GROMACS .gro file of C-alpha atoms in nm:
model
  178
    1UNK     CA    1  -1.829  -2.170   2.187
    2UNK     CA    2  -1.961  -1.821   2.046
    3UNK     CA    3  -2.317  -1.823   1.910
    4UNK     CA    4  -2.300  -1.792   1.567
    5UNK     CA    5  -2.401  -1.390   1.439
    6UNK     CA    6  -2.669  -1.302   1.178
    7UNK     CA    7  -2.620  -1.186   0.827
    8UNK     CA    8  -2.885  -0.988   0.751
    9UNK     CA    9  -2.900  -0.773   0.339
   10UNK     CA   10  -2.994  -0.475   0.525
   11UNK     CA   11  -2.670  -0.213   0.412
   12UNK     CA   12  -2.669   0.069   0.750
   13UNK     CA   13  -2.646   0.409   0.568
   14UNK     CA   14  -2.267   0.593   0.648
   15UNK     CA   15  -2.371   0.909   0.634
   16UNK     CA   16  -2.061   1.097   0.413
   17UNK     CA   17  -1.931   1.317   0.627
   18UNK     CA   18  -1.854   1.093   0.838
   19UNK     CA   19  -1.559   0.946   1.006
   20UNK     CA   20  -1.490   0.603   1.191
   21UNK     CA   21  -1.202   0.611   1.407
   22UNK     CA   22  -1.051   0.295   1.598
   23UNK     CA   23  -0.689   0.165   1.721
   24UNK     CA   24  -0.594  -0.154   1.847
   25UNK     CA   25  -0.361  -0.304   2.029
   26UNK     CA   26  -0.040  -0.482   1.872
   27UNK     CA   27  -0.249  -0.825   1.879
   28UNK     CA   28  -0.626  -0.588   1.609
   29UNK     CA   29  -0.752  -0.539   1.975
   30UNK     CA   30  -0.993  -0.265   2.025
   31UNK     CA   31  -0.818  -0.009   2.194
   32UNK     CA   32  -0.992   0.301   2.120
   33UNK     CA   33  -1.322   0.403   1.913
   34UNK     CA   34  -1.473   0.734   1.819
   35UNK     CA   35  -1.887   0.781   1.819
   36UNK     CA   36  -1.911   0.773   1.532
   37UNK     CA   37  -1.784   0.403   1.489
   38UNK     CA   38  -1.957   0.323   1.771
   39UNK     CA   39  -2.276   0.394   1.634
   40UNK     CA   40  -2.287   0.219   1.320
   41UNK     CA   41  -2.145  -0.105   1.480
   42UNK     CA   42  -2.426  -0.081   1.653
   43UNK     CA   43  -2.265  -0.200   1.956
   44UNK     CA   44  -2.176  -0.046   2.325
   45UNK     CA   45  -1.878   0.181   2.322
   46UNK     CA   46  -1.788  -0.115   2.604
   47UNK     CA   47  -1.914  -0.440   2.387
   48UNK     CA   48  -1.578  -0.285   2.147
   49UNK     CA   49  -1.270  -0.212   2.406
   50UNK     CA   50  -1.076  -0.517   2.456
   51UNK     CA   51  -1.211  -0.740   2.112
   52UNK     CA   52  -1.088  -0.821   1.790
   53UNK     CA   53  -1.147  -0.566   1.577
   54UNK     CA   54  -1.212  -0.875   1.382
   55UNK     CA   55  -1.488  -0.899   1.542
   56UNK     CA   56  -1.653  -0.726   1.225
   57UNK     CA   57  -1.521  -0.885   0.919
   58UNK     CA   58  -1.881  -0.935   0.749
   59UNK     CA   59  -1.829  -1.372   0.643
   60UNK     CA   60  -1.864  -1.287   0.283
   61UNK     CA   61  -1.519  -1.060   0.332
   62UNK     CA   62  -1.163  -1.290   0.156
   63UNK     CA   63  -0.948  -1.442   0.404
   64UNK     CA   64  -0.735  -1.289   0.161
   65UNK     CA   65  -0.734  -0.906   0.262
   66UNK     CA   66  -0.661  -0.934   0.637
   67UNK     CA   67  -0.417  -1.124   0.489
   68UNK     CA   68  -0.181  -0.836   0.317
   69UNK     CA   69  -0.378  -0.591   0.553
   70UNK     CA   70  -0.197  -0.759   0.826
   71UNK     CA   71   0.126  -0.830   0.620
   72UNK     CA   72   0.160  -0.454   0.513
   73UNK     CA   73   0.167  -0.297   0.891
   74UNK     CA   74   0.361  -0.585   0.991
   75UNK     CA   75   0.662  -0.460   0.764
   76UNK     CA   76   0.540  -0.070   0.875
   77UNK     CA   77   0.321   0.045   0.636
   78UNK     CA   78  -0.018   0.193   0.622
   79UNK     CA   79  -0.242  -0.028   0.362
   80UNK     CA   80  -0.597   0.131   0.258
   81UNK     CA   81  -0.863  -0.123   0.089
   82UNK     CA   82  -1.250  -0.104   0.050
   83UNK     CA   83  -1.433  -0.347   0.402
   84UNK     CA   84  -1.764  -0.450   0.485
   85UNK     CA   85  -1.825  -0.500   0.806
   86UNK     CA   86  -2.054  -0.649   0.936
   87UNK     CA   87  -2.320  -0.463   1.267
   88UNK     CA   88  -2.455  -0.654   1.536
   89UNK     CA   89  -2.729  -0.747   1.450
   90UNK     CA   90  -2.608  -0.879   1.115
   91UNK     CA   91  -2.636  -0.561   0.886
   92UNK     CA   92  -2.284  -0.430   0.641
   93UNK     CA   93  -2.143  -0.135   0.507
   94UNK     CA   94  -1.878  -0.085   0.402
   95UNK     CA   95  -1.619   0.159   0.422
   96UNK     CA   96  -1.269   0.235   0.171
   97UNK     CA   97  -1.004   0.242   0.500
   98UNK     CA   98  -0.705   0.373   0.551
   99UNK     CA   99  -0.442   0.179   0.844
  100UNK     CA  100  -0.137   0.305   1.022
  101UNK     CA  101   0.077   0.144   1.251
  102UNK     CA  102   0.135   0.412   1.529
  103UNK     CA  103   0.442   0.491   1.744
  104UNK     CA  104   0.548   0.548   2.144
  105UNK     CA  105   0.882   0.612   2.223
  106UNK     CA  106   0.967   0.528   1.897
  107UNK     CA  107   0.855   0.166   1.854
  108UNK     CA  108   0.506   0.093   1.677
  109UNK     CA  109   0.218   0.014   1.988
  110UNK     CA  110  -0.059  -0.061   1.813
  111UNK     CA  111  -0.256   0.021   1.497
  112UNK     CA  112  -0.538   0.378   1.378
  113UNK     CA  113  -0.777   0.262   1.138
  114UNK     CA  114  -0.977   0.608   0.957
  115UNK     CA  115  -1.281   0.489   0.798
  116UNK     CA  116  -1.484   0.666   0.549
  117UNK     CA  117  -1.764   0.619   0.336
  118UNK     CA  118  -1.735   0.439  -0.041
  119UNK     CA  119  -1.811   0.580  -0.292
  120UNK     CA  120  -2.097   0.314  -0.560
  121UNK     CA  121  -1.839   0.280  -0.782
  122UNK     CA  122  -1.548   0.170  -0.507
  123UNK     CA  123  -1.856  -0.036  -0.347
  124UNK     CA  124  -1.953  -0.219  -0.675
  125UNK     CA  125  -1.570  -0.226  -0.708
  126UNK     CA  126  -1.501  -0.397  -0.440
  127UNK     CA  127  -1.769  -0.631  -0.422
  128UNK     CA  128  -1.696  -0.779  -0.751
  129UNK     CA  129  -1.329  -0.848  -0.656
  130UNK     CA  130  -1.424  -1.026  -0.337
  131UNK     CA  131  -1.677  -1.215  -0.437
  132UNK     CA  132  -1.431  -1.369  -0.782
  133UNK     CA  133  -1.204  -1.358  -0.503
  134UNK     CA  134  -1.432  -1.616  -0.292
  135UNK     CA  135  -1.496  -1.819  -0.584
  136UNK     CA  136  -1.141  -1.896  -0.654
  137UNK     CA  137  -1.204  -1.704  -1.056
  138UNK     CA  138  -0.928  -1.429  -0.952
  139UNK     CA  139  -0.627  -1.358  -0.733
  140UNK     CA  140  -0.691  -1.169  -0.403
  141UNK     CA  141  -0.484  -0.846  -0.651
  142UNK     CA  142  -0.044  -0.758  -0.490
  143UNK     CA  143  -0.093  -0.383  -0.390
  144UNK     CA  144   0.125  -0.175  -0.625
  145UNK     CA  145   0.380   0.014  -0.393
  146UNK     CA  146   0.530   0.388  -0.392
  147UNK     CA  147   0.863   0.419  -0.344
  148UNK     CA  148   0.662   0.662  -0.019
  149UNK     CA  149   0.485   0.358   0.070
  150UNK     CA  150   0.821   0.133   0.146
  151UNK     CA  151   1.000   0.374   0.393
  152UNK     CA  152   0.854   0.333   0.767
  153UNK     CA  153   0.571   0.570   0.850
  154UNK     CA  154   0.752   0.736   1.154
  155UNK     CA  155   1.062   0.797   0.942
  156UNK     CA  156   0.824   0.993   0.651
  157UNK     CA  157   0.684   1.159   0.967
  158UNK     CA  158   1.023   1.247   1.058
  159UNK     CA  159   1.090   1.371   0.711
  160UNK     CA  160   0.819   1.602   0.721
  161UNK     CA  161   0.896   1.751   0.990
  162UNK     CA  162   1.247   1.859   0.927
  163UNK     CA  163   1.103   1.978   0.543
  164UNK     CA  164   0.802   2.183   0.764
  165UNK     CA  165   1.152   2.313   0.976
  166UNK     CA  166   1.332   2.411   0.651
  167UNK     CA  167   1.027   2.594   0.440
  168UNK     CA  168   0.919   2.756   0.783
  169UNK     CA  169   1.335   2.847   0.818
  170UNK     CA  170   1.419   2.991   0.454
  171UNK     CA  171   1.074   3.215   0.469
  172UNK     CA  172   1.220   3.342   0.744
  173UNK     CA  173   1.550   3.486   0.557
  174UNK     CA  174   1.363   3.574   0.300
  175UNK     CA  175   1.165   3.800   0.556
  176UNK     CA  176   1.459   3.936   0.672
  177UNK     CA  177   1.672   3.963   0.349
  178UNK     CA  178   1.363   4.095   0.146
   0.00000   0.00000   0.00000
């Protein structure tokens, strides 16, 4: 059993122009972490790689958030939400996370997370929601999905590529006849 990790009440600053990027394998083990992610987490890169991304989970985060995230990813869809992570020293930092499956040779190879600084209003709303969910006074909200979200990412990518090729071809034709 690993020793208890600290929790402080100190929020780490998240520079607005910073983007945290990581990739995991299908089981959620970190396979890539950019330098901004390494820096804000307080860990060294070698301490992150190969470890479960959940090592950063702050204990105040509702389990339902991650159940929704995994359910969405396993369905081949992208997920977006606010997450409070815990740094190595126990400080916390909030992220606006966008997590998507990524594909290699037509198959889901893992998941990529791109995280930016949320607004203070987004943090306040997430804190209030998560406190209510943890207290049992509110269920975790079902995230409404748009029709586009229901189309797997790789299919959307192919459709986008086809649309760009069609636009390029028609632009070329218009230039020829114009």
